Amino acid sequence: MAKRIEAKNLNIYYSKFLAVSEVNFTIAPRSVTAFIGPSGCGKSTVLRTINRMHEVIAGAHVQGDVLLDGESIYGSAVDPVDVRRTIGMVFQRPNPFPTMSIYDNVVAGLKLQSGRIKKAELDDTVEKSLRGANLWEEVKDRLGKPGAGLSGGQQQRLCIARAIAVEPQVLLMDEPCSALDPISTLAIEDLIQSLKEKYTIVIVTHNMQQAARVSERTAFFNLAGVGRPGQLVEIDDTQKIFSNPSEQRTEDYISGRFG
Amino acid sequence: MTAVVPTTTLAGSSKGGVRAFKNSLATVLVTAAFGIALIPLVWLLWTVVSKGLKTLTQSGWWTSSQRNITFRKPGGGVWHAILGTAEQVLLCTLISVPIALLVGIYLIEYGGGRLAKLTSFMVDILTGIPSIVAALFIYAVFITTFHGQRAGIYVSLALVMLMVPVIVRTTEEMLKLVPNELREASYALGVPKWKTIVKIVVPTAFSGIVTGIMLGIARVAGETAPLLILVGYSPDTNSNLLSGFQGSLPGMIYAQVPQLGNTRFHYAADRMWGTALTLIIIVMGLNLVARLVARRSKVSN
């Protein structure tokens, strides 16, 4: 199921503005990788290029390549819609579809991708995905209620259930806990630990303790200088990044002597 | 070194009194403005209801036409006018809604280029076109150039020109209100753009779009200029949009005007107020229905 991700000489643009330059990394399957770095350094931008969500913004484009198990996702014959089916995404703010019930939210991806599916199959997917997102016990009696009626933490887990319902191979998370309280955050972090057995996970976070808690590998991004594009400073085992990083800039950031 | 004691206290400072006065003044002004705005509305409604209600309760008002009824005779009904207006507005709505929805979706979801700017500009211009100009345009094209006969269908076409910009504008506003996060959530699930629009964006904006359609209908249902120019008025029931004079509610009101000053026969005046009230009731009824539809599909946030 899970796949390896490689970025090769990735240059990411908004129109003519070079936002992030020369990013290279390899992410192993069934692992959790955290992207950390100051605001505006391009971590979310890099994350969004991994499932071609970057180009949804007008004028945004990419040079270089991203490979999924050796296969380019930017090839001319590749449909971005197919890429996004393989690589799911969870956003910063919980965004369940407001017109849909909890049930419909979970199967939204399946239904909208492929049309008619048997009811029994949908029921199975709903239970499996909600269990996978640790939400089943809390909502099993009110699947027909609107998804927007849940608490913030529950909504975010609903969004995770929605993302894993389409059985992606990679799960991208863009600051999934930044709008949540500590208890909901803990629930999501526990969830990430169980999800990594099946998926390759990349998580952007501003919370360095979180990066240290959930990830095996950490990538530190920073601006190359004022007015210069963002860059990947280093990527290494999380333990090494937080105890003995190879770059001075990483150590400055980790230890709070940034800027 | 003693600390400076503040001289103002919470109660009784003169500054506080001025502020309270300003606050009361603003409250009075705002409330007065609200009352003034309400006066014409209540006055108008009261006039129409008090003068028109007795006509509405006459036997045959809702079911018969004005066939063989003159200003010297009581009785007759409004059915021919309701039928004509309903047909013209329905046809107009059937043509306008798909065009306007697609234009609105284009401008918000796909636009951004020169064509979108041009389209948006054109919609602005259309919004400001007087109904009589729209009617003359249709007359020039279909009757002068293509030698058509005056008929209800041409009224519908003229009304389309008035209705489309209203619906386009509200559709645009409603689609703008749909958060981008929902579109992104859908794309990230591997849903193509068109399906995201059909299944996520439009349903989220649905209640607002319905309101826009109702505004459009309310805008055109009372239009009179296109009727006078393009179909005329018939006191008989004519359900054929394609040929002949056709009754309509504004047309019927207008047809009573010549006898309003008649001191011996008040039937025309009664009929006029009755028709006006009928028109108001129908438009209000449609609005209520739309509100119910919109509430049922309301987005729970």
Coordinates of C-alpha atoms in Angstrom, one line a residue:
Chain A
M1 CA 0.0 0.0 0.0
A2 CA 2.4 2.7 1.2
K3 CA 4.8 4.2 -1.3
R4 CA 8.1 5.9 -1.3
I5 CA 8.3 9.6 -2.1
E6 CA 11.3 11.4 -3.7
A7 CA 11.7 15.0 -4.6
K8 CA 14.2 15.9 -7.2
N9 CA 15.5 19.5 -7.7
L10 CA 12.1 20.9 -6.9
N11 CA 11.7 24.6 -7.6
I12 CA 8.3 25.9 -6.7
Y13 CA 6.8 29.1 -8.1
Y14 CA 3.9 31.4 -7.6
S15 CA 3.7 33.0 -11.0
K16 CA 7.2 34.4 -11.4
F17 CA 8.0 34.4 -7.7
L18 CA 10.3 31.5 -6.7
A19 CA 8.9 30.4 -3.3
V20 CA 11.1 27.3 -2.6
S21 CA 14.2 26.3 -4.4
E22 CA 16.2 23.1 -5.0
V23 CA 14.4 20.7 -2.7
N24 CA 15.7 17.1 -2.7
F25 CA 14.5 14.4 -0.3
T26 CA 13.5 10.8 0.0
I27 CA 10.7 9.6 2.3
A28 CA 10.5 5.9 3.1
P29 CA 7.2 4.0 3.0
R30 CA 5.3 3.4 6.2
S31 CA 7.1 6.2 8.0
V32 CA 6.2 9.6 9.5
T33 CA 8.1 12.6 8.3
A34 CA 7.7 16.0 9.9
F35 CA 8.3 19.3 8.1
I36 CA 9.3 22.0 10.5
G37 CA 10.5 25.6 10.1
P38 CA 9.4 29.2 10.6
S39 CA 6.2 30.6 9.0
G40 CA 6.5 31.5 5.3
C41 CA 9.5 29.2 4.6
G42 CA 7.5 27.0 2.2
K43 CA 6.9 23.8 4.2
S44 CA 3.2 23.8 3.3
T45 CA 4.0 24.7 -0.3
V46 CA 6.4 21.8 -0.6
L47 CA 3.7 19.5 1.0
R48 CA 1.2 20.7 -1.6
T49 CA 3.4 19.9 -4.5
I50 CA 3.5 16.2 -3.4
N51 CA -0.1 15.7 -4.4
R52 CA -0.3 18.5 -7.0
M53 CA -2.5 20.7 -4.9
H54 CA 0.0 23.5 -5.4
E55 CA -1.2 24.1 -9.0
V56 CA -4.8 24.7 -7.9
I57 CA -3.7 28.2 -7.1
A58 CA -3.7 30.4 -10.2
G59 CA -0.2 30.9 -11.6
A60 CA 1.4 28.4 -9.4
H61 CA 3.8 25.9 -11.1
V62 CA 6.7 23.6 -10.4
Q63 CA 10.0 22.7 -11.9
G64 CA 11.8 19.5 -11.1
D65 CA 10.1 16.3 -10.2
V66 CA 8.3 14.3 -7.5
L67 CA 8.5 10.5 -7.8
L68 CA 6.1 8.1 -6.2
D69 CA 7.8 4.7 -6.0
G70 CA 10.0 5.9 -8.9
E71 CA 7.2 7.1 -11.0
S72 CA 6.9 10.8 -11.8
I73 CA 3.7 12.5 -10.7
Y74 CA 4.4 15.4 -13.0
G75 CA 4.7 13.4 -16.2
S76 CA 2.7 14.8 -19.1
A77 CA 0.4 11.8 -19.2
V78 CA -0.4 12.0 -15.5
D79 CA -3.8 13.4 -14.5
P80 CA -3.5 15.4 -11.2
V81 CA -6.9 14.0 -10.2
D82 CA -5.4 10.5 -10.2
V83 CA -2.4 11.7 -8.2
R84 CA -4.7 13.1 -5.5
R85 CA -6.6 9.8 -5.3
T86 CA -3.3 8.1 -4.4
I87 CA -2.1 10.8 -2.1
G88 CA -4.6 12.1 0.4
M89 CA -4.5 15.3 2.3
V90 CA -5.7 16.7 5.7
F91 CA -5.8 20.4 6.1
Q92 CA -5.1 22.9 8.8
R93 CA -8.6 23.7 9.6
P94 CA -11.2 20.9 9.7
N95 CA -13.3 21.2 6.6
P96 CA -16.1 18.7 6.5
F97 CA -18.6 19.3 3.7
P98 CA -21.3 21.4 5.4
T99 CA -24.2 20.1 3.3
M100 CA -23.4 16.4 4.1
S101 CA -24.0 14.1 7.1
I102 CA -21.2 12.4 8.9
Y103 CA -21.8 9.3 6.8
D104 CA -21.8 11.2 3.5
N105 CA -18.7 13.1 4.5
V106 CA -16.8 9.8 5.0
V107 CA -17.9 8.3 1.6
A108 CA -17.8 11.7 -0.3
G109 CA -14.5 10.8 -2.0
L110 CA -15.6 7.3 -3.0
K111 CA -19.0 8.5 -4.2
L112 CA -17.7 11.5 -6.1
Q113 CA -14.9 9.5 -7.7
S114 CA -16.7 6.5 -9.0
G115 CA -20.5 7.0 -8.9
R116 CA -22.6 4.1 -7.8
I117 CA -21.4 1.8 -5.1
K118 CA -23.4 -0.8 -3.2
K119 CA -24.8 0.4 0.1
A120 CA -23.3 -2.5 2.0
E121 CA -19.9 -1.6 0.7
L122 CA -20.3 2.0 1.7
D123 CA -21.5 0.9 5.2
D124 CA -18.3 -1.1 5.5
T125 CA -16.1 1.7 4.4
V126 CA -17.8 4.1 6.8
E127 CA -17.2 1.9 9.8
K128 CA -13.7 0.9 8.7
S129 CA -12.6 4.5 8.1
L130 CA -14.2 5.9 11.2
R131 CA -12.6 3.2 13.3
G132 CA -9.4 4.0 11.5
A133 CA -9.8 7.6 12.6
N134 CA -10.7 6.7 16.2
L135 CA -14.1 8.3 15.8
W136 CA -16.4 5.4 15.4
E137 CA -17.4 5.0 19.0
E138 CA -18.3 8.7 19.3
V139 CA -20.5 9.0 16.2
K140 CA -21.8 5.6 15.4
D141 CA -25.3 6.5 16.7
R142 CA -25.6 9.7 14.8
L143 CA -24.1 9.0 11.3
G144 CA -27.0 10.8 9.7
K145 CA -26.3 14.1 11.6
P146 CA -24.4 16.9 9.9
G147 CA -20.7 16.6 10.0
A148 CA -20.4 20.3 10.9
G149 CA -22.1 19.6 14.2
L150 CA -19.1 17.8 15.7
S151 CA -16.5 19.4 17.8
G152 CA -13.3 20.7 16.2
G153 CA -11.2 17.7 17.1
Q154 CA -14.0 15.3 16.0
Q155 CA -14.3 17.2 12.7
Q156 CA -10.6 16.9 12.1
R157 CA -10.8 13.1 12.7
L158 CA -13.8 13.0 10.4
C159 CA -11.6 14.7 7.7
I160 CA -8.9 12.1 8.3
A161 CA -11.6 9.3 8.0
R162 CA -12.7 11.0 4.8
A163 CA -9.1 11.0 3.5
I164 CA -8.4 7.4 4.3
A165 CA -11.8 6.2 3.0
V166 CA -10.5 6.4 -0.5
E167 CA -7.5 4.2 0.5
P168 CA -4.6 6.5 -0.5
Q169 CA -1.0 5.3 -0.3
V170 CA 0.3 8.5 1.2
L171 CA -1.3 10.9 3.7
L172 CA -0.3 14.5 3.8
M173 CA -1.2 16.6 6.8
D174 CA -0.9 20.3 6.8
E175 CA -0.7 21.4 10.5
P176 CA -3.6 19.1 11.3
C177 CA -3.6 20.0 15.0
S178 CA -3.0 23.7 15.0
A179 CA -6.7 24.5 15.4
L180 CA -7.3 21.9 18.1
D181 CA -7.0 21.7 21.9
P182 CA -4.3 19.5 23.6
I183 CA -6.7 16.5 24.1
S184 CA -7.8 16.5 20.5
T185 CA -4.2 16.9 19.5
L186 CA -3.3 13.9 21.5
A187 CA -6.0 11.9 19.8
I188 CA -4.7 12.9 16.4
E189 CA -1.1 12.1 17.3
D190 CA -2.2 8.6 18.6
L191 CA -4.0 8.2 15.3
I192 CA -0.9 9.1 13.3
Q193 CA 1.0 6.4 15.1
S194 CA -1.5 3.7 14.1
L195 CA -1.9 5.1 10.6
K196 CA 1.8 4.8 9.8
E197 CA 1.5 1.0 9.7
K198 CA -0.5 1.4 6.5
Y199 CA 0.4 4.8 5.0
T200 CA 3.4 7.0 4.3
I201 CA 2.7 10.1 6.3
V202 CA 4.1 13.6 5.9
I203 CA 3.1 16.2 8.5
V204 CA 3.7 19.9 8.5
T205 CA 3.8 21.3 12.1
H206 CA 4.8 24.4 13.9
N207 CA 4.9 22.5 17.1
M208 CA 8.4 21.1 17.6
Q209 CA 7.4 18.8 20.5
Q210 CA 4.8 17.3 18.2
A211 CA 7.4 16.7 15.5
A212 CA 9.6 15.0 18.1
R213 CA 6.7 12.9 19.4
V214 CA 5.2 11.6 16.2
S215 CA 7.9 11.5 13.5
E216 CA 10.8 9.3 12.7
R217 CA 12.4 11.7 10.3
T218 CA 12.3 15.5 10.4
A219 CA 13.0 18.0 7.6
F220 CA 13.9 21.6 8.6
F221 CA 13.0 24.3 6.1
N222 CA 14.1 27.9 6.3
L223 CA 14.4 31.0 4.1
A224 CA 17.8 31.3 2.5
G225 CA 17.7 34.9 3.6
V226 CA 15.4 37.9 3.7
G227 CA 13.6 38.2 0.3
R228 CA 15.2 34.9 -0.8
P229 CA 13.3 31.7 -1.5
G230 CA 12.8 29.0 1.1
Q231 CA 15.0 25.9 1.1
L232 CA 15.3 22.5 2.7
V233 CA 18.1 23.0 5.2
E234 CA 18.4 19.4 6.2
I235 CA 16.4 16.2 6.6
D236 CA 17.5 13.5 9.0
D237 CA 16.4 11.2 11.8
T238 CA 14.2 13.1 14.2
Q239 CA 16.3 12.1 17.1
K240 CA 19.4 13.5 15.4
I241 CA 17.7 16.8 14.3
F242 CA 16.6 17.5 17.9
S243 CA 19.8 16.4 19.6
N244 CA 22.7 17.0 17.3
P245 CA 21.8 18.5 14.0
S246 CA 24.4 18.8 11.3
E247 CA 23.5 22.5 10.5
Q248 CA 24.0 25.4 12.8
R249 CA 20.8 27.0 11.5
T250 CA 18.8 24.0 12.5
E251 CA 20.2 24.1 16.0
D252 CA 19.5 27.8 16.3
Y253 CA 15.9 27.2 15.3
I254 CA 15.4 24.1 17.5
S255 CA 16.9 25.8 20.6
G256 CA 14.9 29.0 20.1
R257 CA 17.9 31.2 19.1
F258 CA 16.3 31.8 15.7
G259 CA 16.6 35.1 13.9
Chain B
M1 CA 7.1 60.5 46.6
T2 CA 3.4 60.0 46.7
A3 CA 1.5 58.4 43.9
V4 CA -0.7 60.6 41.8
V5 CA -4.3 60.0 42.7
P6 CA -6.5 59.7 39.6
T7 CA -9.1 62.4 39.7
T8 CA -11.8 60.8 37.6
T9 CA -14.1 58.3 39.1
L10 CA -16.3 55.7 37.4
A11 CA -19.6 57.4 38.2
G12 CA -20.6 61.0 37.5
S13 CA -17.8 62.2 35.3
S14 CA -19.2 64.8 32.8
K15 CA -17.5 63.0 29.9
G16 CA -19.6 59.9 30.6
G17 CA -22.8 62.0 30.4
V18 CA -21.9 63.4 26.9
R19 CA -21.2 59.9 25.7
A20 CA -24.5 58.6 27.0
F21 CA -26.2 61.5 25.3
K22 CA -24.5 60.7 22.0
N23 CA -25.5 57.1 22.3
S24 CA -29.1 57.9 22.9
L25 CA -29.1 60.4 20.0
A26 CA -27.7 57.8 17.7
T27 CA -30.2 55.2 18.9
V28 CA -33.1 57.6 18.3
L29 CA -31.8 58.6 14.8
V30 CA -31.4 54.9 13.7
T31 CA -34.8 54.0 15.1
A32 CA -36.4 57.0 13.4
A33 CA -34.8 56.1 10.1
F34 CA -36.1 52.6 10.4
G35 CA -39.6 54.0 11.1
I36 CA -39.5 56.3 8.2
A37 CA -38.4 53.6 5.8
L38 CA -41.3 51.5 7.1
I39 CA -44.0 54.1 6.5
P40 CA -44.3 53.8 2.7
L41 CA -44.2 50.0 2.9
V42 CA -47.0 49.7 5.4
W43 CA -49.0 52.5 3.7
L44 CA -48.7 50.8 0.4
L45 CA -49.7 47.4 1.7
W46 CA -52.6 48.8 3.7
T47 CA -53.9 50.7 0.7
V48 CA -53.7 47.7 -1.6
V49 CA -55.2 45.3 0.9
S50 CA -58.0 47.6 2.1
K51 CA -59.0 48.5 -1.5
G52 CA -58.4 45.1 -3.1
L53 CA -59.5 42.5 -0.6
K54 CA -63.2 42.7 -1.3
T55 CA -62.6 42.0 -5.0
L56 CA -60.6 38.9 -4.2
T57 CA -63.4 37.3 -2.3
Q58 CA -65.9 37.8 -5.2
S59 CA -67.1 34.6 -6.7
G60 CA -65.2 33.7 -9.9
W61 CA -62.3 36.0 -9.2
W62 CA -59.7 33.3 -9.3
T63 CA -61.4 31.1 -11.9
S64 CA -62.9 33.3 -14.7
S65 CA -61.5 35.8 -17.2
Q66 CA -62.6 39.4 -18.1
R67 CA -64.4 38.1 -21.2
N68 CA -67.5 40.2 -22.0
I69 CA -66.9 42.3 -18.9
T70 CA -66.9 46.0 -19.4
F71 CA -66.2 48.9 -17.0
R72 CA -70.0 49.1 -16.6
K73 CA -70.3 45.5 -15.3
P74 CA -69.1 43.9 -12.1
G75 CA -67.7 40.4 -11.8
G76 CA -65.2 38.6 -14.0
G77 CA -61.9 37.3 -12.7
V78 CA -58.2 37.3 -13.0
W79 CA -57.5 33.8 -14.2
H80 CA -56.6 34.8 -17.7
A81 CA -54.1 37.3 -16.3
I82 CA -52.5 34.8 -13.8
L83 CA -52.2 32.3 -16.6
G84 CA -50.5 34.7 -19.0
T85 CA -48.1 36.1 -16.4
A86 CA -47.3 32.6 -15.1
E87 CA -46.6 31.3 -18.6
Q88 CA -44.4 34.2 -19.6
V89 CA -42.5 34.2 -16.3
L90 CA -42.1 30.4 -16.3
L91 CA -40.7 30.4 -19.8
C92 CA -38.5 33.3 -18.9
T93 CA -37.2 31.5 -15.8
L94 CA -36.6 28.2 -17.7
I95 CA -34.4 30.1 -20.2
S96 CA -32.7 32.4 -17.7
V97 CA -31.8 30.1 -14.8
P98 CA -29.5 27.7 -16.7
I99 CA -27.8 30.6 -18.6
A100 CA -27.4 32.7 -15.5
L101 CA -26.2 29.8 -13.3
L102 CA -23.6 28.8 -15.9
V103 CA -22.4 32.4 -16.3
G104 CA -22.1 32.8 -12.6
I105 CA -20.2 29.6 -12.2
Y106 CA -18.0 30.5 -15.1
L107 CA -17.1 33.9 -13.6
I108 CA -16.3 32.6 -10.2
E109 CA -14.9 29.1 -10.8
Y110 CA -13.2 29.4 -14.2
G111 CA -13.0 33.1 -14.9
G112 CA -10.1 35.4 -14.3
G113 CA -9.0 36.1 -17.8
R114 CA -10.1 38.9 -20.2
L115 CA -13.2 37.1 -21.3
A116 CA -14.4 37.0 -17.7
K117 CA -13.8 40.7 -17.2
L118 CA -15.7 41.4 -20.4
T119 CA -18.6 39.2 -19.4
S120 CA -18.8 40.8 -15.9
F121 CA -18.8 44.2 -17.5
M122 CA -21.6 43.2 -19.9
V123 CA -23.6 41.8 -16.9
D124 CA -23.2 45.2 -15.2
I125 CA -24.5 47.0 -18.3
L126 CA -27.5 44.5 -18.6
T127 CA -28.4 45.2 -14.9
G128 CA -28.9 48.8 -15.8
I129 CA -31.0 48.4 -18.9
P130 CA -34.5 49.8 -18.6
S131 CA -37.2 47.2 -19.3
I132 CA -38.6 49.2 -22.2
V133 CA -35.3 49.2 -23.9
A134 CA -35.1 45.4 -23.6
A135 CA -38.6 45.2 -25.0
L136 CA -37.7 47.5 -28.0
F137 CA -34.7 45.4 -28.7
I138 CA -36.7 42.2 -28.9
Y139 CA -39.3 44.0 -31.0
A140 CA -36.6 45.2 -33.4
V141 CA -35.1 41.8 -33.8
F142 CA -38.1 39.5 -33.9
I143 CA -40.9 41.6 -35.1
T144 CA -39.4 44.2 -37.3
T145 CA -36.5 42.1 -38.7
F146 CA -38.0 38.6 -38.7
H147 CA -41.6 39.8 -39.3
G148 CA -43.0 37.9 -36.2
Q149 CA -46.4 38.7 -34.8
R150 CA -46.7 40.1 -31.3
A151 CA -46.9 37.2 -28.8
G152 CA -46.2 36.2 -25.2
I153 CA -43.0 34.4 -26.1
Y154 CA -41.4 37.7 -27.0
V155 CA -42.3 39.1 -23.6
S156 CA -40.5 36.1 -22.1
L157 CA -37.4 36.8 -24.2
A158 CA -37.4 40.5 -23.1
L159 CA -37.8 39.4 -19.5
V160 CA -34.8 37.1 -19.9
M161 CA -32.6 40.1 -20.5
L162 CA -33.8 41.6 -17.2
M163 CA -33.7 38.4 -15.2
V164 CA -30.3 37.0 -16.2
P165 CA -28.2 39.8 -14.7
V166 CA -30.0 39.6 -11.3
I167 CA -29.4 35.8 -11.0
V168 CA -25.8 36.1 -12.3
R169 CA -25.0 38.7 -9.7
T170 CA -26.5 36.8 -6.7
T171 CA -25.1 33.4 -7.9
E172 CA -21.6 35.1 -8.1
E173 CA -22.0 36.5 -4.5
M174 CA -23.2 33.1 -3.2
L175 CA -20.4 31.2 -4.8
K176 CA -17.8 33.6 -3.5
L177 CA -19.1 32.8 0.0
V178 CA -18.2 29.1 -0.4
P179 CA -14.9 28.7 1.4
N180 CA -12.0 27.7 -0.8
E181 CA -11.1 25.1 1.8
L182 CA -14.1 23.0 0.7
R183 CA -13.0 23.1 -2.9
E184 CA -9.5 22.1 -1.8
A185 CA -10.9 19.3 0.4
S186 CA -12.7 17.9 -2.6
Y187 CA -9.8 18.2 -5.0
A188 CA -7.6 16.5 -2.4
L189 CA -10.0 13.5 -2.4
G190 CA -9.3 13.1 -6.1
V191 CA -12.6 14.6 -7.3
P192 CA -12.4 16.4 -10.6
K193 CA -13.2 20.1 -10.8
W194 CA -16.5 19.9 -12.5
K195 CA -17.8 17.4 -10.0
T196 CA -16.5 19.5 -7.1
I197 CA -18.6 22.4 -8.5
V198 CA -21.7 20.3 -9.1
K199 CA -21.6 18.2 -5.9
I200 CA -19.9 20.5 -3.3
V201 CA -19.8 24.1 -4.3
V202 CA -23.3 24.6 -5.8
P203 CA -25.1 22.6 -3.1
T204 CA -23.3 24.7 -0.4
A205 CA -24.5 27.9 -2.1
F206 CA -27.9 26.4 -3.0
S207 CA -30.1 28.4 -0.6
G208 CA -28.6 31.7 -1.7
I209 CA -28.9 30.8 -5.4
V210 CA -32.6 30.0 -4.9
T211 CA -33.1 33.4 -3.2
G212 CA -31.4 35.0 -6.2
I213 CA -33.8 33.2 -8.6
M214 CA -36.8 34.4 -6.5
L215 CA -35.5 37.9 -6.7
G216 CA -35.2 37.6 -10.4
I217 CA -38.8 36.3 -10.7
A218 CA -40.1 39.1 -8.4
R219 CA -38.2 41.6 -10.6
V220 CA -39.8 40.5 -13.8
A221 CA -43.3 39.5 -12.7
G222 CA -44.5 43.1 -12.4
E223 CA -42.8 44.4 -15.6
T224 CA -45.2 46.2 -17.8
A225 CA -43.3 47.8 -20.6
P226 CA -42.5 44.5 -22.4
L227 CA -46.1 43.5 -22.2
L228 CA -47.4 46.7 -23.8
I229 CA -44.9 46.6 -26.6
L230 CA -44.7 42.9 -27.3
V231 CA -48.1 41.3 -26.6
G232 CA -50.7 43.8 -25.7
Y233 CA -53.6 42.8 -23.4
S234 CA -56.5 40.5 -23.9
P235 CA -59.4 40.1 -21.5
D236 CA -59.9 36.6 -22.8
T237 CA -58.0 33.5 -21.7
N238 CA -55.2 32.7 -24.1
S239 CA -52.8 30.1 -23.1
N240 CA -50.9 30.2 -26.4
L241 CA -47.5 31.8 -25.9
L242 CA -46.9 31.7 -29.6
S243 CA -49.7 33.8 -30.9
G244 CA -52.3 36.4 -30.0
F245 CA -52.8 39.0 -27.3
Q246 CA -52.4 37.6 -23.8
G247 CA -53.7 38.7 -20.5
S248 CA -51.3 39.4 -17.7
L249 CA -51.5 40.9 -14.2
P250 CA -49.7 44.2 -14.9
G251 CA -51.5 44.3 -18.3
M252 CA -54.9 44.0 -16.5
I253 CA -54.0 46.7 -14.0
Y254 CA -53.0 49.0 -16.9
A255 CA -56.2 48.1 -18.8
Q256 CA -58.3 49.5 -16.0
V257 CA -56.6 52.9 -15.9
P258 CA -58.7 54.7 -18.5
Q259 CA -61.9 54.3 -16.3
L260 CA -60.3 55.1 -13.0
G261 CA -61.8 58.6 -13.0
N262 CA -65.3 57.3 -13.8
T263 CA -67.6 58.5 -11.0
R264 CA -70.6 56.4 -12.0
F265 CA -68.9 53.0 -12.3
H266 CA -66.3 52.0 -9.7
Y267 CA -65.8 48.4 -11.1
A268 CA -62.6 49.2 -13.0
A269 CA -61.0 50.7 -9.9
D270 CA -62.0 47.8 -7.8
R271 CA -60.6 45.4 -10.3
M272 CA -57.4 47.3 -10.5
W273 CA -56.8 47.1 -6.8
G274 CA -57.8 43.5 -6.7
T275 CA -55.3 42.7 -9.5
A276 CA -52.6 44.6 -7.7
L277 CA -53.2 42.6 -4.5
T278 CA -53.3 39.4 -6.5
L279 CA -49.9 40.2 -8.0
I280 CA -48.4 41.0 -4.6
I281 CA -49.8 37.8 -3.1
I282 CA -48.4 35.6 -5.9
V283 CA -44.9 37.1 -5.7
M284 CA -45.0 36.9 -1.9
G285 CA -46.2 33.3 -2.0
L286 CA -43.3 32.4 -4.3
N287 CA -40.9 34.1 -1.9
L288 CA -42.2 32.1 1.0
V289 CA -41.9 28.8 -1.0
A290 CA -38.4 29.7 -1.9
R291 CA -37.6 30.5 1.7
L292 CA -38.9 27.1 2.7
V293 CA -36.8 25.4 0.0
A294 CA -33.8 27.3 1.1
R295 CA -34.3 26.5 4.8
R296 CA -34.6 22.8 4.1
S297 CA -31.3 22.7 2.4
K298 CA -29.7 25.1 4.8
V299 CA -26.1 24.6 5.6
S300 CA -25.6 23.9 9.2
N301 CA -22.6 25.6 10.5

